[in-house]
Amino acid sequence: MSASVDMTSRYHELARTDLADLVPELLLAGQLIDRSGMAWCISEFGREGMLEVAIEEWMAASPIYTERMQRALNFQGTDVVTIFKGLQLDIGAPPQFMDFRYHVEDANHGTFHLDHCGALMDVEPMGQEYVKGMCHDIEDPTFDATAVATNPKAQVRPVHRPPRTPPDRHPHCMWTVTIDESHPAVDESPGCTENRKSRAASVTLDPIDAGEQGKADYSGPLLSDLDFAEFSHSALTRIADEVCLQMHLLNLGFVRAVSDRLDPEGAKALCLKQLTGIAGIAAERIHRALRLPGGIAGAVRTLRLHPLLNPAAYVRAEFTEDGFTVRHSPAHEDNAWIALCGPHSVKPLQAIVRAVDPCLDVVVEGDPVEWSCRVVERDEAAEEFTEVAVTRVSTGSAFEFEPRRSLPITPIG
């Protein structure tokens, strides 16, 4: 069978309406990476060690990918509005699941609150220590690290936050964002400095065609909710690719943090568990959201659109009707997710195809870097991997998006 070589984004082939459905799914998948990885970190390092890994990975990634999205969608600036726009396109704040509501006083002052925090819903059953760990220990350094991409003099500080008192308090939390020249500048973390050297940080993606129908950027007013259907086809393609890079950059921060704490084999084993869990849940949601067919054809389509194999400029692969062939790529040079897959390691690929149909499997042949994967049918259904089941515990695995009106937010000052 002939292979199609991906010279441009694999998301380019999707209709504009499908892309509008896919982008929030990818943002949510990025959030669920931690639901997959941190359970295994607790087992390996304990609660305190897990918190350290989470802080290091997000601080290593968010300033880089925030800057990339600002450049791609032409909303670079140094004000509160720019910070809020960045959060709306951040895997740390997927729409509705992390339901940020914004209020702008002026260029240097604003607040946000969360009407719904899916991450809180996931950790509250684990007890107040875990809630405090997420809402205090992790958020304090990582919110400022995200804001530093816009203005190093920005400070994000809580008005109130969980543990909730009373237990059903709404909104779940509220924060102020203040930019002041008297604030000490926030420096990026050593992990972020290291992550800037990665191929993921600098890979070039397809440009946005300003002549297409729909919005080519986010240069206008801050909106209460982004209606992705308003963006042009090429803008949505670029956003989807950028969101996949956000996931890769977060994973590279995770790999670095884990590798600092474990021997090479132990780190590889933990990272493989993280990938397997998110691979299965992301595949299930992508397959359902885009209403893809079942069987081998549906599994190959899901693989083609999965963040493991995207963006095409970062993870190089040639697809056929029943599989694909991986080539050496920038992702291999980064030791990214794809480096965990191959003839030596098929579990993440199995998790993806079994999300489409538990009777599907893969046959993988080649060497550790360049290999081919063929999707095949088995007579018996396979059981769900433990790693996928662990990730499924998150409320995000079954979360449903709803239509929202997109209204401009006007500064009151």
mmCIF file of C-alpha atoms in Angstrom:
data_model
loop_
_atom_site.group_PDB
_atom_site.id
_atom_site.type_symbol
_atom_site.label_atom_id
_atom_site.label_comp_id
_atom_site.label_asym_id
_atom_site.label_seq_id
_atom_site.Cartn_x
_atom_site.Cartn_y
_atom_site.Cartn_z
ATOM 1 C CA MET A 1 0.000 0.000 0.000
ATOM 2 C CA SER A 2 1.243 3.487 -0.742
ATOM 3 C CA ALA A 3 2.242 5.718 2.152
ATOM 4 C CA SER A 4 1.372 9.389 2.504
ATOM 5 C CA VAL A 5 4.280 11.471 3.750
ATOM 6 C CA ASP A 6 3.204 14.246 6.099
ATOM 7 C CA MET A 7 4.780 17.452 4.821
ATOM 8 C CA THR A 8 2.336 19.724 6.646
ATOM 9 C CA SER A 9 0.164 19.455 9.730
ATOM 10 C CA ARG A 10 -1.894 16.266 9.958
ATOM 11 C CA TYR A 11 -4.709 18.391 11.358
ATOM 12 C CA HIS A 12 -4.916 20.311 8.078
ATOM 13 C CA GLU A 13 -6.995 17.470 6.596
ATOM 14 C CA LEU A 14 -9.825 17.985 9.096
ATOM 15 C CA ALA A 15 -12.836 20.153 8.374
ATOM 16 C CA ARG A 16 -12.987 23.453 10.210
ATOM 17 C CA THR A 17 -15.941 22.289 12.326
ATOM 18 C CA ASP A 18 -14.065 19.148 13.355
ATOM 19 C CA LEU A 19 -11.025 21.192 14.304
ATOM 20 C CA ALA A 20 -13.228 23.379 16.503
ATOM 21 C CA ASP A 21 -14.345 20.214 18.313
ATOM 22 C CA LEU A 22 -10.822 18.799 18.521
ATOM 23 C CA VAL A 23 -9.002 21.788 20.068
ATOM 24 C CA PRO A 24 -10.773 21.704 23.477
ATOM 25 C CA GLU A 25 -10.288 17.926 23.505
ATOM 26 C CA LEU A 26 -6.539 18.379 23.068
ATOM 27 C CA LEU A 27 -6.455 21.027 25.794
ATOM 28 C CA LEU A 28 -8.236 18.649 28.164
ATOM 29 C CA ALA A 29 -5.912 15.777 27.215
ATOM 30 C CA GLY A 30 -2.977 17.982 28.208
ATOM 31 C CA GLN A 31 -4.521 18.522 31.643
ATOM 32 C CA LEU A 32 -5.062 14.785 32.075
ATOM 33 C CA ILE A 33 -1.361 14.039 31.572
ATOM 34 C CA ASP A 34 -0.934 14.710 35.283
ATOM 35 C CA ARG A 35 -3.895 12.532 36.208
ATOM 36 C CA SER A 36 -1.942 9.763 34.481
ATOM 37 C CA GLY A 37 1.558 10.561 35.729
ATOM 38 C CA MET A 38 1.131 11.786 39.278
ATOM 39 C CA ALA A 39 -0.540 8.633 40.593
ATOM 40 C CA TRP A 40 2.642 6.730 39.799
ATOM 41 C CA CYS A 41 4.784 9.524 41.274
ATOM 42 C CA ILE A 42 2.905 9.215 44.573
ATOM 43 C CA SER A 43 3.658 5.492 44.571
ATOM 44 C CA GLU A 44 7.332 6.113 43.799
ATOM 45 C CA PHE A 45 8.165 9.326 45.674
ATOM 46 C CA GLY A 46 5.333 9.877 48.150
ATOM 47 C CA ARG A 47 3.038 12.917 48.259
ATOM 48 C CA GLU A 48 5.806 15.465 48.845
ATOM 49 C CA GLY A 49 7.938 14.064 46.039
ATOM 50 C CA MET A 50 4.971 14.089 43.695
ATOM 51 C CA LEU A 51 4.384 17.780 44.425
ATOM 52 C CA GLU A 52 8.019 18.578 43.630
ATOM 53 C CA VAL A 53 7.788 16.777 40.284
ATOM 54 C CA ALA A 54 4.543 18.591 39.394
ATOM 55 C CA ILE A 55 5.999 22.005 40.230
ATOM 56 C CA GLU A 56 9.183 21.352 38.252
ATOM 57 C CA GLU A 57 7.407 20.027 35.139
ATOM 58 C CA TRP A 58 4.918 22.926 34.851
ATOM 59 C CA MET A 59 7.538 25.594 35.549
ATOM 60 C CA ALA A 60 9.750 24.013 32.897
ATOM 61 C CA ALA A 61 7.062 24.102 30.218
ATOM 62 C CA SER A 62 4.447 26.841 30.650
ATOM 63 C CA PRO A 63 6.607 29.951 29.980
ATOM 64 C CA ILE A 64 7.848 28.419 26.704
ATOM 65 C CA TYR A 65 4.545 27.271 25.302
ATOM 66 C CA THR A 66 2.762 30.444 26.454
ATOM 67 C CA GLU A 67 5.227 32.541 24.459
ATOM 68 C CA ARG A 68 4.764 30.289 21.428
ATOM 69 C CA MET A 69 0.962 30.658 21.487
ATOM 70 C CA GLN A 70 1.208 34.434 21.925
ATOM 71 C CA ARG A 71 3.395 34.684 18.816
ATOM 72 C CA ALA A 72 1.248 32.285 16.800
ATOM 73 C CA LEU A 73 -2.021 34.138 17.498
ATOM 74 C CA ASN A 74 -0.608 37.656 17.584
ATOM 75 C CA PHE A 75 -1.560 38.697 21.105
ATOM 76 C CA GLN A 76 1.832 39.522 22.530
ATOM 77 C CA GLY A 77 1.865 42.164 25.233
ATOM 78 C CA THR A 78 2.824 42.868 28.832
ATOM 79 C CA ASP A 79 -0.596 43.410 30.415
ATOM 80 C CA VAL A 80 -3.200 41.435 32.363
ATOM 81 C CA VAL A 81 -5.326 40.847 29.261
ATOM 82 C CA THR A 82 -2.389 39.089 27.591
ATOM 83 C CA ILE A 83 -1.937 36.861 30.635
ATOM 84 C CA PHE A 84 -5.636 35.929 30.618
ATOM 85 C CA LYS A 85 -5.651 35.189 26.876
ATOM 86 C CA GLY A 86 -2.708 32.864 27.388
ATOM 87 C CA LEU A 87 -4.533 30.964 30.119
ATOM 88 C CA GLN A 88 -7.484 30.387 27.769
ATOM 89 C CA LEU A 89 -5.174 28.467 25.421
ATOM 90 C CA ASP A 90 -3.199 26.593 28.082
ATOM 91 C CA ILE A 91 -3.396 22.858 28.832
ATOM 92 C CA GLY A 92 -3.239 23.887 32.497
ATOM 93 C CA ALA A 93 -6.661 25.543 32.111
ATOM 94 C CA PRO A 94 -8.762 23.605 29.579
ATOM 95 C CA PRO A 95 -12.093 25.346 28.891
ATOM 96 C CA GLN A 96 -15.081 24.495 31.096
ATOM 97 C CA PHE A 97 -13.264 21.646 32.903
ATOM 98 C CA MET A 98 -11.197 24.431 34.514
ATOM 99 C CA ASP A 99 -13.862 27.118 34.230
ATOM 100 C CA PHE A 100 -11.894 30.356 34.553
ATOM 101 C CA ARG A 101 -13.966 33.563 34.723
ATOM 102 C CA TYR A 102 -12.045 36.798 34.162
ATOM 103 C CA HIS A 103 -12.478 40.389 35.353
ATOM 104 C CA VAL A 104 -10.203 43.196 34.147
ATOM 105 C CA GLU A 105 -9.840 46.467 36.051
ATOM 106 C CA ASP A 106 -7.079 47.973 33.918
ATOM 107 C CA ALA A 107 -3.893 46.939 32.135
ATOM 108 C CA ASN A 108 -2.147 46.080 35.418
ATOM 109 C CA HIS A 109 -4.962 44.733 37.577
ATOM 110 C CA GLY A 110 -7.431 41.889 37.195
ATOM 111 C CA THR A 111 -8.987 38.925 38.933
ATOM 112 C CA PHE A 112 -10.127 35.467 37.955
ATOM 113 C CA HIS A 113 -12.161 32.823 39.698
ATOM 114 C CA LEU A 114 -13.042 29.230 38.903
ATOM 115 C CA ASP A 115 -16.733 28.397 38.732
ATOM 116 C CA HIS A 116 -15.697 24.772 38.293
ATOM 117 C CA CYS A 117 -12.287 23.207 38.887
ATOM 118 C CA GLY A 118 -12.089 19.678 37.514
ATOM 119 C CA ALA A 119 -8.693 19.183 39.116
ATOM 120 C CA LEU A 120 -10.201 20.010 42.509
ATOM 121 C CA MET A 121 -12.997 17.502 41.900
ATOM 122 C CA ASP A 122 -10.311 14.888 41.296
ATOM 123 C CA VAL A 123 -8.260 15.550 44.443
ATOM 124 C CA GLU A 124 -10.915 16.485 47.031
ATOM 125 C CA PRO A 125 -11.807 12.819 47.649
ATOM 126 C CA MET A 126 -8.117 12.217 48.454
ATOM 127 C CA GLY A 127 -8.215 14.530 51.473
ATOM 128 C CA GLN A 128 -7.201 18.051 52.490
ATOM 129 C CA GLU A 129 -3.452 17.363 52.339
ATOM 130 C CA TYR A 130 -3.736 16.667 48.616
ATOM 131 C CA VAL A 131 -6.014 19.664 48.097
ATOM 132 C CA LYS A 132 -3.529 21.942 49.837
ATOM 133 C CA GLY A 133 -0.714 20.423 47.837
ATOM 134 C CA MET A 134 -2.393 21.286 44.545
ATOM 135 C CA CYS A 135 -4.036 24.607 45.408
ATOM 136 C CA HIS A 136 -1.173 26.026 47.513
ATOM 137 C CA ASP A 137 2.145 24.240 47.012
ATOM 138 C CA ILE A 138 1.810 23.765 43.247
ATOM 139 C CA GLU A 139 -0.206 26.846 42.259
ATOM 140 C CA ASP A 140 1.883 29.471 44.084
ATOM 141 C CA PRO A 141 5.064 29.003 42.008
ATOM 142 C CA THR A 142 3.455 27.801 38.773
ATOM 143 C CA PHE A 143 0.946 30.650 38.346
ATOM 144 C CA ASP A 144 3.791 33.177 38.586
ATOM 145 C CA ALA A 145 5.895 31.045 36.224
ATOM 146 C CA THR A 146 3.103 31.163 33.640
ATOM 147 C CA ALA A 147 2.700 34.926 34.043
ATOM 148 C CA VAL A 148 6.451 35.500 33.582
ATOM 149 C CA ALA A 149 6.017 34.704 29.885
ATOM 150 C CA THR A 150 4.042 37.964 29.671
ATOM 151 C CA ASN A 151 5.524 40.150 32.392
ATOM 152 C CA PRO A 152 8.146 39.143 35.018
ATOM 153 C CA LYS A 153 6.678 41.780 37.365
ATOM 154 C CA ALA A 154 3.267 40.059 37.445
ATOM 155 C CA GLN A 155 2.097 38.447 40.688
ATOM 156 C CA VAL A 156 -0.819 36.015 40.967
ATOM 157 C CA ARG A 157 -2.136 35.900 44.539
ATOM 158 C CA PRO A 158 -5.134 34.154 46.155
ATOM 159 C CA VAL A 159 -8.202 35.905 47.528
ATOM 160 C CA HIS A 160 -9.479 32.526 48.667
ATOM 161 C CA ARG A 161 -8.762 28.942 47.647
ATOM 162 C CA PRO A 162 -9.380 25.359 48.790
ATOM 163 C CA PRO A 163 -9.599 23.507 51.059
ATOM 164 C CA ARG A 164 -13.127 24.888 50.759
ATOM 165 C CA THR A 165 -14.862 26.383 53.784
ATOM 166 C CA PRO A 166 -17.750 25.636 53.795
ATOM 167 C CA PRO A 167 -17.161 22.370 51.859
ATOM 168 C CA ASP A 168 -19.455 23.438 48.980
ATOM 169 C CA ARG A 169 -18.062 26.964 48.600
ATOM 170 C CA HIS A 170 -18.465 28.596 45.185
ATOM 171 C CA PRO A 171 -16.612 29.840 43.300
ATOM 172 C CA HIS A 172 -13.977 27.222 44.000
ATOM 173 C CA CYS A 173 -11.219 29.837 44.212
ATOM 174 C CA MET A 174 -10.413 33.460 43.359
ATOM 175 C CA TRP A 175 -7.091 35.111 42.498
ATOM 176 C CA THR A 176 -5.781 38.609 41.811
ATOM 177 C CA VAL A 177 -3.261 39.426 39.095
ATOM 178 C CA THR A 178 -1.197 42.556 39.706
ATOM 179 C CA ILE A 179 1.604 44.038 37.615
ATOM 180 C CA ASP A 180 3.792 46.541 39.452
ATOM 181 C CA GLU A 181 7.306 47.736 38.693
ATOM 182 C CA SER A 182 8.094 47.504 42.412
ATOM 183 C CA HIS A 183 7.566 43.725 42.355
ATOM 184 C CA PRO A 184 10.731 41.626 42.248
ATOM 185 C CA ALA A 185 11.085 40.066 38.815
ATOM 186 C CA VAL A 186 10.258 36.361 38.584
ATOM 187 C CA ASP A 187 13.068 34.300 37.100
ATOM 188 C CA GLU A 188 12.411 31.211 35.020
ATOM 189 C CA SER A 189 13.322 27.873 36.546
ATOM 190 C CA PRO A 190 16.468 25.864 35.692
ATOM 191 C CA GLY A 191 14.171 23.285 34.105
ATOM 192 C CA CYS A 192 12.679 25.946 31.830
ATOM 193 C CA THR A 193 16.131 27.138 30.794
ATOM 194 C CA GLU A 194 17.023 23.538 29.937
ATOM 195 C CA ASN A 195 13.722 22.960 28.145
ATOM 196 C CA ARG A 196 14.384 25.962 25.884
ATOM 197 C CA LYS A 197 17.199 23.911 24.321
ATOM 198 C CA SER A 198 14.729 21.233 23.181
ATOM 199 C CA ARG A 199 13.612 20.845 19.596
ATOM 200 C CA ALA A 200 10.024 21.143 20.825
ATOM 201 C CA ALA A 201 10.663 24.688 22.035
ATOM 202 C CA SER A 202 11.795 25.946 18.627
ATOM 203 C CA VAL A 203 10.104 23.727 16.030
ATOM 204 C CA THR A 204 8.520 25.688 13.165
ATOM 205 C CA LEU A 205 4.838 25.017 12.456
ATOM 206 C CA ASP A 206 2.593 25.872 9.507
ATOM 207 C CA PRO A 207 1.809 29.610 9.250
ATOM 208 C CA ILE A 208 -1.727 30.921 9.562
ATOM 209 C CA ASP A 209 -3.322 32.166 6.332
ATOM 210 C CA ALA A 210 -4.770 35.592 7.128
ATOM 211 C CA GLY A 211 -6.915 35.467 3.991
ATOM 212 C CA GLU A 212 -9.092 32.550 5.083
ATOM 213 C CA GLN A 213 -12.611 32.898 6.406
ATOM 214 C CA GLY A 214 -12.663 33.252 10.186
ATOM 215 C CA LYS A 215 -10.382 34.757 12.810
ATOM 216 C CA ALA A 216 -6.685 34.450 12.036
ATOM 217 C CA ASP A 217 -5.545 35.519 15.497
ATOM 218 C CA TYR A 218 -6.610 36.642 18.981
ATOM 219 C CA SER A 219 -5.510 40.267 18.689
ATOM 220 C CA GLY A 220 -8.898 41.740 19.582
ATOM 221 C CA PRO A 221 -10.596 42.054 22.977
ATOM 222 C CA LEU A 222 -10.402 39.438 25.696
ATOM 223 C CA LEU A 223 -13.415 37.109 25.391
ATOM 224 C CA SER A 224 -15.263 35.409 28.222
ATOM 225 C CA ASP A 225 -15.081 32.064 26.403
ATOM 226 C CA LEU A 226 -13.253 31.247 23.204
ATOM 227 C CA ASP A 227 -15.599 30.018 20.487
ATOM 228 C CA PHE A 228 -13.134 27.962 18.489
ATOM 229 C CA ALA A 229 -15.615 27.755 15.606
ATOM 230 C CA GLU A 230 -14.939 31.457 14.946
ATOM 231 C CA PHE A 231 -11.283 30.818 14.075
ATOM 232 C CA SER A 232 -10.168 30.085 10.532
ATOM 233 C CA HIS A 233 -9.168 26.616 9.361
ATOM 234 C CA SER A 234 -5.435 27.364 9.352
ATOM 235 C CA ALA A 235 -5.644 29.138 12.740
ATOM 236 C CA LEU A 236 -7.318 26.079 14.281
ATOM 237 C CA THR A 237 -4.733 23.815 12.654
ATOM 238 C CA ARG A 238 -1.943 25.894 14.188
ATOM 239 C CA ILE A 239 -3.646 25.982 17.599
ATOM 240 C CA ALA A 240 -4.028 22.181 17.569
ATOM 241 C CA ASP A 241 -0.358 21.714 16.729
ATOM 242 C CA GLU A 242 0.714 24.227 19.378
ATOM 243 C CA VAL A 243 -1.404 22.437 22.013
ATOM 244 C CA CYS A 244 0.305 19.153 21.135
ATOM 245 C CA LEU A 245 3.648 20.880 21.610
ATOM 246 C CA GLN A 246 2.447 22.086 25.006
ATOM 247 C CA MET A 247 1.961 18.429 25.944
ATOM 248 C CA HIS A 248 5.403 17.461 24.676
ATOM 249 C CA LEU A 249 7.064 20.324 26.547
ATOM 250 C CA LEU A 250 5.221 19.381 29.736
ATOM 251 C CA ASN A 251 6.289 15.779 29.289
ATOM 252 C CA LEU A 252 9.915 16.822 28.752
ATOM 253 C CA GLY A 253 9.735 18.687 32.063
ATOM 254 C CA PHE A 254 8.248 15.550 33.634
ATOM 255 C CA VAL A 255 11.003 13.353 32.196
ATOM 256 C CA ARG A 256 13.677 15.664 33.541
ATOM 257 C CA ALA A 257 12.144 15.821 37.023
ATOM 258 C CA VAL A 258 11.682 12.054 37.212
ATOM 259 C CA SER A 259 15.155 11.345 35.815
ATOM 260 C CA ASP A 260 16.693 13.505 38.545
ATOM 261 C CA ARG A 261 15.159 11.147 41.109
ATOM 262 C CA LEU A 262 15.463 7.663 39.579
ATOM 263 C CA ASP A 263 18.002 5.561 37.712
ATOM 264 C CA PRO A 264 17.528 5.476 33.899
ATOM 265 C CA GLU A 265 15.515 2.244 33.844
ATOM 266 C CA GLY A 266 13.278 3.338 36.713
ATOM 267 C CA ALA A 267 12.627 6.719 35.095
ATOM 268 C CA LYS A 268 11.823 5.099 31.755
ATOM 269 C CA ALA A 269 9.372 2.687 33.395
ATOM 270 C CA LEU A 270 7.547 5.507 35.201
ATOM 271 C CA CYS A 271 7.378 7.671 32.071
ATOM 272 C CA LEU A 272 5.992 4.716 30.106
ATOM 273 C CA LYS A 273 3.171 4.337 32.629
ATOM 274 C CA GLN A 274 2.341 8.030 32.275
ATOM 275 C CA LEU A 275 2.258 7.780 28.477
ATOM 276 C CA THR A 276 0.184 4.587 28.401
ATOM 277 C CA GLY A 277 -2.492 6.080 30.631
ATOM 278 C CA ILE A 278 -2.920 9.337 28.741
ATOM 279 C CA ALA A 279 -2.564 7.600 25.357
ATOM 280 C CA GLY A 280 -5.650 5.480 25.967
ATOM 281 C CA ILE A 281 -7.892 8.195 27.429
ATOM 282 C CA ALA A 282 -6.907 10.795 24.809
ATOM 283 C CA ALA A 283 -7.572 8.282 22.017
ATOM 284 C CA GLU A 284 -10.993 7.439 23.426
ATOM 285 C CA ARG A 285 -12.018 11.098 23.636
ATOM 286 C CA ILE A 286 -10.628 12.035 20.192
ATOM 287 C CA HIS A 287 -12.319 9.058 18.559
ATOM 288 C CA ARG A 288 -15.675 9.947 20.146
ATOM 289 C CA ALA A 289 -15.478 13.717 19.622
ATOM 290 C CA LEU A 290 -14.710 13.419 15.906
ATOM 291 C CA ARG A 291 -17.187 10.576 15.369
ATOM 292 C CA LEU A 292 -14.509 8.424 13.726
ATOM 293 C CA PRO A 293 -15.312 4.964 12.373
ATOM 294 C CA GLY A 294 -14.558 1.759 14.228
ATOM 295 C CA GLY A 295 -12.234 -1.051 13.267
ATOM 296 C CA ILE A 296 -8.758 -0.778 11.792
ATOM 297 C CA ALA A 297 -9.626 2.312 9.728
ATOM 298 C CA GLY A 298 -10.876 4.183 12.786
ATOM 299 C CA ALA A 299 -7.839 3.178 14.820
ATOM 300 C CA VAL A 300 -5.434 4.445 12.143
ATOM 301 C CA ARG A 301 -7.344 7.731 11.936
ATOM 302 C CA THR A 302 -7.163 8.070 15.722
ATOM 303 C CA LEU A 303 -3.425 7.347 15.714
ATOM 304 C CA ARG A 304 -2.932 9.925 12.967
ATOM 305 C CA LEU A 305 -4.604 12.619 15.093
ATOM 306 C CA HIS A 306 -3.215 11.573 18.481
ATOM 307 C CA PRO A 307 -0.825 13.949 20.333
ATOM 308 C CA LEU A 308 1.716 11.100 20.597
ATOM 309 C CA LEU A 309 2.280 11.475 16.843
ATOM 310 C CA ASN A 310 1.769 15.242 16.476
ATOM 311 C CA PRO A 311 2.647 17.819 15.360
ATOM 312 C CA ALA A 312 3.930 16.343 12.091
ATOM 313 C CA ALA A 313 6.903 18.723 12.081
ATOM 314 C CA TYR A 314 8.013 17.254 15.426
ATOM 315 C CA VAL A 315 7.049 13.554 15.097
ATOM 316 C CA ARG A 316 7.659 12.249 11.574
ATOM 317 C CA ALA A 317 5.511 9.388 10.343
ATOM 318 C CA GLU A 318 4.141 8.002 7.083
ATOM 319 C CA PHE A 319 0.638 6.520 7.198
ATOM 320 C CA THR A 320 -0.970 3.695 5.244
ATOM 321 C CA GLU A 321 -4.473 2.223 5.349
ATOM 322 C CA ASP A 322 -3.615 -0.157 8.172
ATOM 323 C CA GLY A 323 -0.777 1.548 10.046
ATOM 324 C CA PHE A 324 2.197 3.864 9.881
ATOM 325 C CA THR A 325 5.989 4.032 9.795
ATOM 326 C CA VAL A 326 7.963 6.234 12.168
ATOM 327 C CA ARG A 327 11.086 8.029 10.958
ATOM 328 C CA HIS A 328 13.861 9.700 12.948
ATOM 329 C CA SER A 329 12.546 13.082 14.034
ATOM 330 C CA PRO A 330 13.126 16.045 16.368
ATOM 331 C CA ALA A 331 11.017 14.217 18.956
ATOM 332 C CA HIS A 332 13.583 11.405 19.062
ATOM 333 C CA GLU A 333 16.348 13.947 19.617
ATOM 334 C CA ASP A 334 14.392 15.280 22.618
ATOM 335 C CA ASN A 335 13.750 11.773 23.967
ATOM 336 C CA ALA A 336 10.055 12.640 23.823
ATOM 337 C CA TRP A 337 7.048 10.292 24.014
ATOM 338 C CA ILE A 338 7.752 8.600 20.667
ATOM 339 C CA ALA A 339 11.108 7.398 21.994
ATOM 340 C CA LEU A 340 9.191 5.213 24.460
ATOM 341 C CA CYS A 341 7.504 3.367 21.580
ATOM 342 C CA GLY A 342 8.747 0.812 19.087
ATOM 343 C CA PRO A 343 9.310 -2.934 18.768
ATOM 344 C CA HIS A 344 10.647 -2.887 22.337
ATOM 345 C CA SER A 345 7.587 -1.079 23.736
ATOM 346 C CA VAL A 346 4.118 -1.402 22.203
ATOM 347 C CA LYS A 347 1.879 -0.728 25.206
ATOM 348 C CA PRO A 348 1.047 2.951 24.441
ATOM 349 C CA LEU A 349 0.130 2.019 20.855
ATOM 350 C CA GLN A 350 -2.030 -0.842 22.111
ATOM 351 C CA ALA A 351 -3.761 1.543 24.518
ATOM 352 C CA ILE A 352 -4.659 3.834 21.596
ATOM 353 C CA VAL A 353 -6.077 1.190 19.249
ATOM 354 C CA ARG A 354 -7.926 -0.613 22.058
ATOM 355 C CA ALA A 355 -9.659 2.666 22.925
ATOM 356 C CA VAL A 356 -11.299 2.302 19.498
ATOM 357 C CA ASP A 357 -11.981 -1.435 19.823
ATOM 358 C CA PRO A 358 -10.664 -3.780 22.543
ATOM 359 C CA CYS A 359 -10.249 -6.494 19.885
ATOM 360 C CA LEU A 360 -7.603 -4.450 18.055
ATOM 361 C CA ASP A 361 -3.864 -4.872 18.536
ATOM 362 C CA VAL A 362 -0.613 -3.787 16.887
ATOM 363 C CA VAL A 363 2.309 -5.534 15.230
ATOM 364 C CA VAL A 364 5.458 -3.411 15.449
ATOM 365 C CA GLU A 365 8.661 -4.180 13.531
ATOM 366 C CA GLY A 366 11.950 -2.365 12.970
ATOM 367 C CA ASP A 367 14.650 -0.806 15.112
ATOM 368 C CA PRO A 368 14.184 1.417 18.194
ATOM 369 C CA VAL A 369 14.039 4.641 16.151
ATOM 370 C CA GLU A 370 12.630 3.753 12.732
ATOM 371 C CA TRP A 371 9.824 1.196 12.839
ATOM 372 C CA SER A 372 6.475 0.295 11.358
ATOM 373 C CA CYS A 373 3.201 -0.313 13.171
ATOM 374 C CA ARG A 374 0.356 -2.331 11.671
ATOM 375 C CA VAL A 375 -3.093 -2.447 13.302
ATOM 376 C CA VAL A 376 -4.577 -5.946 13.402
ATOM 377 C CA GLU A 377 -7.704 -7.643 14.715
ATOM 378 C CA ARG A 378 -7.699 -10.311 17.434
ATOM 379 C CA ASP A 379 -10.444 -12.813 18.241
ATOM 380 C CA GLU A 380 -10.722 -11.845 21.907
ATOM 381 C CA ALA A 381 -11.147 -8.449 23.554
ATOM 382 C CA ALA A 382 -8.229 -7.304 25.702
ATOM 383 C CA GLU A 383 -8.719 -5.979 29.216
ATOM 384 C CA GLU A 384 -8.076 -2.290 29.841
ATOM 385 C CA PHE A 385 -4.551 -1.520 30.963
ATOM 386 C CA THR A 386 -4.168 -0.551 34.615
ATOM 387 C CA GLU A 387 -2.490 2.696 33.518
ATOM 388 C CA VAL A 388 -5.565 3.692 31.499
ATOM 389 C CA ALA A 389 -7.907 2.706 34.341
ATOM 390 C CA VAL A 390 -5.906 4.895 36.741
ATOM 391 C CA THR A 391 -6.257 7.904 34.413
ATOM 392 C CA ARG A 392 -9.957 7.178 33.952
ATOM 393 C CA VAL A 393 -10.505 7.911 37.657
ATOM 394 C CA SER A 394 -10.296 11.607 36.751
ATOM 395 C CA THR A 395 -13.625 13.316 36.161
ATOM 396 C CA GLY A 396 -12.013 14.689 33.002
ATOM 397 C CA SER A 397 -12.115 11.292 31.312
ATOM 398 C CA ALA A 398 -15.899 11.530 30.892
ATOM 399 C CA PHE A 399 -16.257 15.343 30.894
ATOM 400 C CA GLU A 400 -18.654 16.787 28.312
ATOM 401 C CA PHE A 401 -18.219 20.229 26.770
ATOM 402 C CA GLU A 402 -21.240 22.467 26.304
ATOM 403 C CA PRO A 403 -21.947 25.357 23.892
ATOM 404 C CA ARG A 404 -20.936 28.766 25.275
ATOM 405 C CA ARG A 405 -21.541 32.334 24.113
ATOM 406 C CA SER A 406 -18.371 34.300 23.511
ATOM 407 C CA LEU A 407 -18.672 37.807 25.000
ATOM 408 C CA PRO A 408 -16.019 40.551 25.145
ATOM 409 C CA ILE A 409 -14.692 41.507 28.573
ATOM 410 C CA THR A 410 -14.336 45.282 28.922
ATOM 411 C CA PRO A 411 -11.905 46.767 31.445
ATOM 412 C CA ILE A 412 -13.728 48.903 33.995
ATOM 413 C CA GLY A 413 -10.803 51.280 34.565
#
